[in-house]
Tab-separated table of C-alpha atoms and ligand atoms in Angstrom:
chain	number	residue	atom	x	y	z
G	258	UNK	CA	-2.804	10.273	-81.824
G	259	UNK	CA	-5.681	11.473	-79.599
G	260	UNK	CA	-4.948	13.249	-76.314
G	261	UNK	CA	-8.054	15.020	-75.005
G	262	UNK	CA	-7.579	18.770	-74.400
G	263	UNK	CA	-3.865	18.764	-75.267
G	264	UNK	CA	-2.655	21.874	-77.136
G	265	UNK	CA	0.022	19.766	-78.877
G	266	UNK	CA	-0.206	17.867	-82.124
G	267	UNK	CA	1.607	14.622	-81.529
G	268	UNK	CA	2.111	11.630	-83.791
G	269	UNK	CA	2.874	8.217	-82.325
G	270	UNK	CA	5.864	7.891	-84.688
G	271	UNK	CA	7.615	10.447	-82.439
G	272	UNK	CA	7.704	7.817	-79.720
G	273	UNK	CA	8.526	4.540	-81.422
G	274	UNK	CA	12.198	3.950	-82.246
G	275	UNK	CA	12.515	4.147	-86.054
G	276	UNK	CA	14.462	0.881	-86.158
G	277	UNK	CA	11.630	-0.871	-84.290
G	278	UNK	CA	9.026	0.519	-86.691
G	279	UNK	CA	10.933	-1.099	-89.556
G	280	UNK	CA	11.892	-4.299	-87.747
G	281	UNK	CA	10.652	-7.726	-88.890
G	282	UNK	CA	8.745	-9.493	-86.093
G	283	UNK	CA	9.966	-12.880	-84.855
G	284	UNK	CA	7.578	-15.526	-86.135
G	285	UNK	CA	6.645	-17.636	-83.139
G	286	UNK	CA	4.802	-20.924	-83.496
G	287	UNK	CA	1.017	-20.906	-83.246
G	288	UNK	CA	-0.063	-22.167	-79.810
G	289	UNK	CA	-1.456	-25.656	-79.554
G	290	UNK	CA	-4.965	-24.715	-78.487
G	291	UNK	CA	-5.280	-22.073	-81.226
G	292	UNK	CA	-4.162	-24.559	-83.867
G	293	UNK	CA	-6.524	-27.163	-82.557
G	294	UNK	CA	-9.394	-24.739	-83.113
G	295	UNK	CA	-8.078	-23.609	-86.518
G	296	UNK	CA	-7.445	-27.114	-87.888
G	297	UNK	CA	-10.441	-28.893	-86.414
G	298	UNK	CA	-8.284	-31.576	-84.751
G	299	UNK	CA	-8.576	-32.210	-81.006
G	300	UNK	CA	-5.339	-31.209	-79.209
G	301	UNK	CA	-4.529	-34.858	-78.471
G	302	UNK	CA	-4.844	-35.685	-82.187
G	303	UNK	CA	-2.272	-33.101	-83.247
G	304	UNK	CA	1.255	-34.358	-83.854
G	305	UNK	CA	3.353	-31.352	-82.979
G	306	UNK	CA	6.766	-31.656	-84.587
G	307	UNK	CA	7.333	-28.000	-85.452
G	308	UNK	CA	9.096	-26.405	-82.468
G	309	UNK	CA	11.595	-28.929	-81.107
G	310	UNK	CA	9.648	-29.437	-77.915
G	311	UNK	CA	9.999	-32.615	-75.872
G	312	UNK	CA	6.767	-34.618	-76.213
G	313	UNK	CA	7.428	-36.584	-73.011
G	314	UNK	CA	6.922	-33.411	-70.962
G	315	UNK	CA	8.105	-32.815	-67.405
G	316	UNK	CA	9.501	-35.694	-65.360
G	317	UNK	CA	7.437	-37.049	-62.441
G	318	UNK	CA	9.745	-35.346	-59.935
G	319	UNK	CA	9.410	-32.009	-61.738
G	320	UNK	CA	5.613	-32.294	-61.572
G	321	UNK	CA	5.743	-33.346	-57.912
G	322	UNK	CA	8.021	-30.414	-57.055
G	323	UNK	CA	5.456	-27.987	-58.494
G	324	UNK	CA	2.620	-29.792	-56.743
G	325	UNK	CA	4.450	-29.567	-53.421
G	326	UNK	CA	5.296	-25.867	-53.818
G	327	UNK	CA	4.062	-23.847	-50.838
G	328	UNK	CA	5.271	-20.321	-51.618
G	329	UNK	CA	3.545	-19.304	-54.834
G	330	UNK	CA	2.340	-16.123	-53.097
G	331	UNK	CA	5.932	-15.011	-52.415
G	332	UNK	CA	8.239	-13.491	-55.044
G	333	UNK	CA	10.996	-15.836	-56.165
G	334	UNK	CA	14.624	-15.691	-55.021
G	335	UNK	CA	16.218	-13.207	-57.480
G	336	UNK	CA	19.501	-15.112	-57.291
G	337	UNK	CA	17.780	-18.502	-57.774
G	338	UNK	CA	20.331	-19.777	-55.277
G	339	UNK	CA	19.097	-23.340	-54.860
G	340	UNK	CA	18.464	-23.857	-58.555
G	341	UNK	CA	21.930	-22.580	-59.464
G	342	UNK	CA	23.445	-24.967	-56.932
G	343	UNK	CA	21.465	-27.849	-58.408
G	344	UNK	CA	22.565	-26.883	-61.955
G	345	UNK	CA	26.135	-26.629	-60.705
G	346	UNK	CA	25.902	-30.237	-59.495
G	347	UNK	CA	24.580	-31.283	-62.915
G	348	UNK	CA	27.035	-29.452	-65.187
G	349	UNK	CA	30.085	-29.166	-62.935
G	350	UNK	CA	30.412	-25.370	-63.167
G	351	UNK	CA	30.516	-23.370	-59.892
G	352	UNK	CA	27.144	-21.777	-59.061
G	353	UNK	CA	28.814	-18.317	-58.928
G	354	UNK	CA	29.366	-18.489	-62.686
G	355	UNK	CA	25.831	-19.606	-63.539
G	356	UNK	CA	22.916	-17.322	-64.340
G	357	UNK	CA	19.387	-18.617	-64.842
G	358	UNK	CA	16.854	-16.954	-67.078
G	359	UNK	CA	13.358	-17.118	-68.458
G	360	UNK	CA	14.561	-19.590	-71.050
G	361	UNK	CA	17.866	-19.408	-72.899
G	362	UNK	CA	16.078	-16.727	-74.937
G	363	UNK	CA	16.282	-14.307	-72.018
G	364	UNK	CA	20.002	-14.959	-71.612
G	365	UNK	CA	20.613	-14.198	-75.305
G	366	UNK	CA	18.913	-10.846	-74.753
G	367	UNK	CA	20.669	-10.156	-71.437
G	368	UNK	CA	24.173	-10.744	-72.779
G	369	UNK	CA	23.470	-8.427	-75.699
G	370	UNK	CA	22.059	-5.787	-73.367
G	371	UNK	CA	25.189	-5.832	-71.237
G	372	UNK	CA	27.660	-5.886	-74.092
G	373	UNK	CA	26.279	-3.789	-76.940
G	374	UNK	CA	26.582	-0.072	-77.409
G	375	UNK	CA	24.425	1.199	-80.305
G	376	UNK	CA	25.814	0.102	-83.675
G	377	UNK	CA	28.260	-2.456	-82.270
G	378	UNK	CA	28.406	-5.493	-84.508
G	379	UNK	CA	27.153	-8.987	-83.721
G	380	UNK	CA	28.282	-11.871	-85.875
G	381	UNK	CA	26.060	-14.829	-86.674
G	382	UNK	CA	26.446	-17.852	-88.933
G	383	UNK	CA	23.121	-18.538	-90.614
G	384	UNK	CA	21.130	-20.574	-91.146
G	385	UNK	CA	20.802	-20.630	-87.385
G	386	UNK	CA	18.445	-19.682	-84.563
G	387	UNK	CA	16.182	-16.715	-85.322
G	388	UNK	CA	16.487	-15.125	-81.900
G	389	UNK	CA	20.104	-14.051	-82.571
G	390	UNK	CA	19.179	-11.438	-85.198
G	391	UNK	CA	15.942	-10.586	-83.364
G	392	UNK	CA	17.643	-9.776	-80.053
G	393	UNK	CA	20.530	-8.045	-81.823
G	394	UNK	CA	18.124	-5.644	-83.529
G	395	UNK	CA	16.126	-5.011	-80.362
G	396	UNK	CA	19.392	-4.114	-78.611
G	397	UNK	CA	20.466	-1.696	-81.367
G	398	UNK	CA	23.297	-3.894	-82.620
G	399	UNK	CA	24.328	-4.265	-86.231
G	400	UNK	CA	23.821	-7.798	-87.456
G	401	UNK	CA	26.666	-9.198	-89.556
G	402	UNK	CA	26.526	-12.663	-91.085
G	403	UNK	CA	28.998	-15.229	-92.350
G	404	UNK	CA	26.930	-17.946	-93.976
G	405	UNK	CA	27.531	-21.583	-93.213
G	406	UNK	CA	28.994	-23.796	-95.924
G	407	UNK	CA	26.856	-26.076	-98.132
G	408	UNK	CA	26.942	-28.837	-95.500
G	409	UNK	CA	26.146	-26.301	-92.743
G	410	UNK	CA	29.691	-26.248	-91.355
G	411	UNK	CA	31.229	-23.007	-90.084
G	412	UNK	CA	33.304	-20.856	-92.425
G	413	UNK	CA	35.978	-20.231	-89.800
G	414	UNK	CA	38.277	-18.199	-92.051
G	415	UNK	CA	35.272	-16.152	-93.173
G	416	UNK	CA	34.367	-15.432	-89.529
G	417	UNK	CA	37.944	-14.335	-88.788
G	418	UNK	CA	37.909	-12.053	-91.812
G	419	UNK	CA	34.519	-10.593	-90.842
G	420	UNK	CA	35.696	-9.781	-87.312
G	421	UNK	CA	38.690	-7.940	-88.802
G	422	UNK	CA	36.623	-6.043	-91.354
G	423	UNK	CA	33.666	-5.102	-89.093
G	424	UNK	CA	35.030	-3.293	-86.048
G	425	UNK	CA	33.827	-3.289	-83.387
G	426	UNK	CA	32.466	-6.834	-83.478
G	427	UNK	CA	31.531	-7.521	-79.878
G	428	UNK	CA	29.899	-10.873	-79.988
G	429	UNK	CA	29.783	-14.091	-82.015
G	430	UNK	CA	26.855	-16.502	-81.812
G	431	UNK	CA	27.613	-20.179	-82.350
G	432	UNK	CA	24.954	-22.846	-82.029
G	433	UNK	CA	25.865	-26.492	-81.435
G	434	UNK	CA	24.017	-28.625	-82.340
G	435	UNK	CA	22.927	-25.961	-84.766
G	436	UNK	CA	19.250	-25.197	-85.146
G	437	UNK	CA	18.010	-25.996	-87.818
G	438	UNK	CA	20.781	-28.159	-89.333
G	439	UNK	CA	21.554	-30.358	-86.299
G	440	UNK	CA	25.344	-30.492	-86.728
G	441	UNK	CA	27.997	-29.881	-84.066
G	442	UNK	CA	30.935	-27.489	-83.844
G	443	UNK	CA	34.318	-29.221	-83.675
G	444	UNK	CA	36.701	-28.643	-80.780
G	445	UNK	CA	39.289	-27.318	-83.237
G	446	UNK	CA	36.932	-24.749	-84.749
G	447	UNK	CA	35.789	-23.585	-81.328
G	448	UNK	CA	39.360	-23.298	-80.043
G	449	UNK	CA	40.332	-21.257	-83.100
G	450	UNK	CA	37.314	-18.940	-82.862
G	451	UNK	CA	37.965	-18.345	-79.164
G	452	UNK	CA	41.262	-16.698	-80.130
G	453	UNK	CA	39.281	-13.812	-81.634
G	454	UNK	CA	38.797	-10.610	-79.627
G	455	UNK	CA	35.053	-11.198	-79.294
G	456	UNK	CA	32.686	-12.639	-76.745
G	457	UNK	CA	31.648	-16.073	-78.007
G	458	UNK	CA	28.125	-17.172	-77.046
G	459	UNK	CA	27.879	-20.901	-77.641
G	460	UNK	CA	24.254	-21.999	-77.581
G	461	UNK	CA	23.975	-25.629	-76.530
G	462	UNK	CA	20.195	-25.777	-76.155
G	463	UNK	CA	20.173	-29.269	-77.702
G	464	UNK	CA	23.495	-30.681	-76.513
G	465	UNK	CA	21.951	-33.558	-74.544
G	466	UNK	CA	20.779	-35.079	-77.845
G	467	UNK	CA	24.326	-35.156	-79.277
G	468	UNK	CA	25.400	-38.694	-78.756
G	469	UNK	CA	28.085	-39.348	-81.350
G	470	UNK	CA	31.446	-40.450	-80.035
G	471	UNK	CA	33.178	-37.605	-78.206
G	472	UNK	CA	30.259	-35.151	-78.400
G	473	UNK	CA	30.042	-33.399	-75.053
G	474	UNK	CA	29.084	-29.979	-73.815
G	475	UNK	CA	31.752	-27.284	-73.859
G	476	UNK	CA	30.342	-25.713	-70.716
G	477	UNK	CA	33.496	-26.721	-68.807
G	478	UNK	CA	35.590	-24.611	-71.186
G	479	UNK	CA	34.135	-21.491	-69.557
G	480	UNK	CA	36.612	-22.087	-66.709
G	481	UNK	CA	39.524	-21.526	-69.104
G	482	UNK	CA	38.228	-18.977	-71.614
G	483	UNK	CA	37.280	-15.554	-70.328
G	484	UNK	CA	35.462	-14.804	-73.591
G	485	UNK	CA	33.161	-17.846	-73.635
G	486	UNK	CA	29.528	-18.078	-72.525
G	487	UNK	CA	27.613	-21.355	-72.888
G	488	UNK	CA	23.819	-21.401	-72.873
G	489	UNK	CA	21.669	-24.404	-71.982
G	490	UNK	CA	17.978	-24.935	-71.332
G	491	UNK	CA	15.386	-27.084	-69.568
G	492	UNK	CA	13.005	-26.657	-72.527
G	493	UNK	CA	14.356	-29.514	-74.639
G	494	UNK	CA	16.051	-31.855	-72.178
G	495	UNK	CA	13.423	-31.653	-69.464
G	496	UNK	CA	10.193	-30.912	-71.353
G	497	UNK	CA	9.742	-27.550	-69.605
G	498	UNK	CA	9.465	-25.252	-72.659
G	499	UNK	CA	6.162	-23.834	-71.424
G	500	UNK	CA	7.643	-22.866	-68.058
G	501	UNK	CA	10.564	-20.921	-69.570
G	502	UNK	CA	13.750	-21.763	-67.739
G	503	UNK	CA	17.267	-21.805	-69.119
G	504	UNK	CA	20.743	-21.084	-67.821
G	505	UNK	CA	24.200	-20.116	-68.890
G	506	UNK	CA	27.770	-20.421	-67.681
G	507	UNK	CA	29.611	-17.106	-67.978
G	508	UNK	CA	33.061	-15.720	-67.277
G	509	UNK	CA	33.441	-14.361	-63.749
G	510	UNK	CA	33.753	-10.751	-64.944
G	511	UNK	CA	30.390	-10.863	-66.745
G	512	UNK	CA	28.179	-12.451	-64.085
G	513	UNK	CA	27.716	-9.390	-61.792
G	514	UNK	CA	26.620	-7.265	-64.743
G	515	UNK	CA	24.097	-9.830	-65.926
G	516	UNK	CA	22.734	-10.191	-62.396
G	517	UNK	CA	22.581	-6.406	-62.043
G	518	UNK	CA	20.470	-5.757	-65.144
G	519	UNK	CA	18.208	-8.773	-65.218
G	520	UNK	CA	14.621	-8.430	-64.026
G	521	UNK	CA	14.865	-9.347	-60.329
G	522	UNK	CA	12.149	-12.004	-60.458
G	523	UNK	CA	12.840	-13.341	-63.933
G	524	UNK	CA	12.444	-17.047	-63.154
G	525	UNK	CA	9.077	-17.740	-61.586
G	526	UNK	CA	8.557	-19.998	-58.579
G	527	UNK	CA	6.899	-22.843	-60.519
G	528	UNK	CA	9.645	-22.907	-63.173
G	529	UNK	CA	12.339	-22.813	-60.519
G	530	UNK	CA	10.803	-25.735	-58.594
G	531	UNK	CA	10.182	-27.760	-61.751
G	532	UNK	CA	13.780	-27.335	-62.881
G	533	UNK	CA	15.055	-28.431	-59.479
G	534	UNK	CA	12.713	-31.423	-59.561
G	535	UNK	CA	13.939	-32.333	-63.045
G	536	UNK	CA	17.524	-32.336	-61.826
G	537	UNK	CA	16.556	-34.867	-59.161
G	538	UNK	CA	15.302	-37.063	-61.990
G	539	UNK	CA	18.338	-37.126	-64.289
G	540	UNK	CA	18.030	-40.877	-64.970
G	541	UNK	CA	14.433	-40.318	-66.143
G	542	UNK	CA	15.541	-37.395	-68.346
G	543	UNK	CA	18.350	-39.438	-69.878
G	544	UNK	CA	16.031	-42.356	-70.548
G	545	UNK	CA	13.677	-40.080	-72.489
G	546	UNK	CA	16.506	-38.359	-74.339
G	547	UNK	CA	17.661	-41.842	-75.406
G	548	UNK	CA	14.153	-42.604	-76.707
G	549	UNK	CA	14.157	-39.386	-78.732
G	550	UNK	CA	17.628	-40.054	-80.120
G	551	UNK	CA	16.499	-43.528	-81.157
G	552	UNK	CA	13.414	-42.034	-82.791
G	553	UNK	CA	15.495	-39.364	-84.562
G	554	UNK	CA	17.658	-42.074	-86.092
G	555	UNK	CA	14.672	-44.202	-87.110
G	556	UNK	CA	12.927	-41.154	-88.562
G	557	UNK	CA	16.014	-40.045	-90.505
G	558	UNK	CA	16.311	-43.496	-92.096
G	559	UNK	CA	12.604	-43.605	-92.918
G	560	UNK	CA	12.602	-40.093	-94.409
G	561	UNK	CA	15.491	-41.004	-96.689
G	562	UNK	CA	13.192	-43.561	-98.349
G	563	UNK	CA	11.013	-40.803	-99.809
G	564	UNK	CA	12.331	-39.605	-103.143
G	565	UNK	CA	11.165	-36.028	-102.441
G	566	UNK	CA	13.043	-35.723	-99.121
G	567	UNK	CA	16.771	-35.391	-98.372
G	568	UNK	CA	17.250	-35.608	-94.613
G	569	UNK	CA	20.505	-34.318	-93.068
G	570	UNK	CA	22.126	-36.308	-90.288
G	571	UNK	CA	21.338	-34.634	-86.979
G	572	UNK	CA	22.754	-34.645	-83.466
G	573	UNK	CA	19.720	-32.869	-82.098
G	574	UNK	CA	16.048	-33.605	-81.482
G	575	UNK	CA	15.044	-32.591	-85.018
G	576	UNK	CA	15.914	-33.413	-88.604
G	577	UNK	CA	16.306	-30.924	-91.436
G	578	UNK	CA	15.146	-32.165	-94.859
G	579	UNK	CA	15.544	-30.634	-98.249
G	580	UNK	CA	12.336	-31.031	-100.235
G	581	UNK	CA	12.989	-31.924	-103.842
G	582	UNK	CA	10.636	-31.521	-106.798
G	583	UNK	CA	7.736	-30.067	-104.835
G	584	UNK	CA	6.979	-27.122	-102.589
G	585	UNK	CA	8.057	-27.467	-98.952
G	586	UNK	CA	5.487	-24.888	-97.955
G	587	UNK	CA	2.654	-26.767	-99.631
G	588	UNK	CA	3.829	-30.022	-98.090
G	589	UNK	CA	3.867	-28.400	-94.649
G	590	UNK	CA	0.373	-26.995	-95.158
G	591	UNK	CA	-1.026	-30.306	-96.384
G	592	UNK	CA	0.518	-32.270	-93.513
G	593	UNK	CA	-1.059	-29.774	-91.160
G	594	UNK	CA	-4.534	-29.438	-92.625
G	595	UNK	CA	-5.099	-33.013	-93.822
G	596	UNK	CA	-3.343	-35.042	-91.142
G	597	UNK	CA	-2.850	-32.732	-88.133
G	598	UNK	CA	0.925	-33.203	-88.400
G	599	UNK	CA	2.904	-30.001	-87.782
G	600	UNK	CA	6.391	-29.444	-89.174
G	601	UNK	CA	8.393	-26.262	-89.755
G	602	UNK	CA	9.158	-25.115	-93.269
G	603	UNK	CA	11.786	-22.730	-94.658
G	604	UNK	CA	11.810	-20.881	-97.930
G	605	UNK	CA	14.460	-18.222	-97.786
G	606	UNK	CA	17.742	-17.484	-99.497
G	607	UNK	CA	19.795	-19.896	-97.402
G	608	UNK	CA	17.209	-22.591	-96.845
G	609	UNK	CA	15.163	-22.704	-99.953
G	610	UNK	CA	12.506	-25.413	-99.816
G	611	UNK	CA	13.317	-27.218	-96.583
G	612	UNK	CA	11.310	-28.664	-93.719
G	613	UNK	CA	12.476	-29.351	-90.171
G	614	UNK	CA	10.825	-32.152	-88.239
G	615	UNK	CA	11.140	-32.623	-84.491
G	616	UNK	CA	11.754	-36.140	-83.200
G	617	UNK	CA	8.671	-37.326	-81.334
G	618	UNK	CA	7.393	-40.543	-79.794
G	619	UNK	CA	7.112	-43.690	-81.947
G	620	UNK	CA	3.407	-43.015	-82.476
G	621	UNK	CA	4.229	-39.493	-83.691
G	622	UNK	CA	6.729	-40.827	-86.223
G	623	UNK	CA	4.166	-43.387	-87.373
G	624	UNK	CA	1.576	-40.637	-87.983
G	625	UNK	CA	4.155	-38.507	-89.817
G	626	UNK	CA	5.256	-41.365	-92.068
G	627	UNK	CA	1.683	-42.438	-92.823
G	628	UNK	CA	0.878	-38.847	-93.825
G	629	UNK	CA	3.978	-38.614	-96.027
G	630	UNK	CA	3.128	-41.916	-97.687
G	631	UNK	CA	-0.328	-40.623	-98.529
G	632	UNK	CA	1.299	-37.544	-100.054
G	633	UNK	CA	3.711	-39.489	-102.269
W	778	PLP	C1	19.201	-22.899	-80.578
W	778	PLP	C2	18.185	-22.498	-79.570
W	778	PLP	N1	18.561	-21.771	-78.522
W	778	PLP	C3	17.683	-21.390	-77.600
W	778	PLP	C4	16.353	-21.727	-77.705
W	778	PLP	C5	15.394	-21.197	-76.715
W	778	PLP	O1	15.419	-21.934	-75.558
W	778	PLP	P1	14.478	-21.544	-74.362
W	778	PLP	O2	13.198	-22.273	-74.540
W	778	PLP	O3	15.263	-21.997	-73.175
W	778	PLP	O4	14.294	-20.055	-74.390
W	778	PLP	C6	15.914	-22.492	-78.767
W	778	PLP	C7	14.489	-22.843	-78.875
W	778	PLP	O5	13.988	-23.339	-79.823
W	778	PLP	C8	16.847	-22.866	-79.747
W	778	PLP	O6	16.474	-23.557	-80.822
């Protein structure tokens, strides 16, 4: 390390936390414009089915709300008062128990920051969303896992045993519909897990796409359970992933601490206005969710026709497929480089040789299927 004229010999390793030096980075997706350059496809030719974004984008009222914004030169309301009231009207939870963040991602980090002392345990049920281990490590927690069963269900008894054998377990992440498997938690499992002496963070980023009989958000349960937090987002439902706005319903005792430690201006003015606009356009949002659900079902049926793919039924806006008899990674790379079709692939201990495909518009599915047929 160079410090002109300093009498000290200093190495940068004295400054960086040793656990951060050794930490695996989160692998984010490659941005659209970068990929377009790398692959030689124009952005509008790329079929982007790798990050569970909503291809229909923001609703007209969300776009109009941003267009009409007059106070971009003023810092945003730290309490996001109007947005929380609008969300309250949408989800039926009092605004006082809602916190908004720069995406659900920020709320995952905030809850951990409030709750964890160094070396406290956090329980996760992989395969699931990669930000749970990432944010646990950044917040000095110890990451404990209880793997899902072969059909991606929760091992409830295993979770109970892990809480008992790993004191102090402070927090349990549950994701429903689960990313990347697309299945839901049952009411019975959730009720049983809420009996544990842990804070349960139920991530419902994709809940609007769950349309089987009886599948509804558990956000209302936060009124009854003082150890339940439910996270939701505008990224998937409302096509606002690029603006970064999510929210959560929390127990009354937790809200002041989250509000106290969050960055004061975490949700920017444009994101705040767009989210409010989206909530004035719920019929439009629901119409487009219905189109994506329809496309998910059509895509699942079509994928099942390929002898090298085993799609899992999904209640989300993506479908997980086991790839059989060939390399999932190679398939992903070929789809990308030859056809401009982007999917996510997994080759790890729990998901060995899988791809996950986001539900898109009918023309996106058509491009995907044509590419897969050429790869038969
Ligand atoms: C399960 C899950 N939770 C949260 C998020 C992040 O949501 P946001 O864009 O609101 O940060 C994602 C994004 O892919 C996700 O898959």
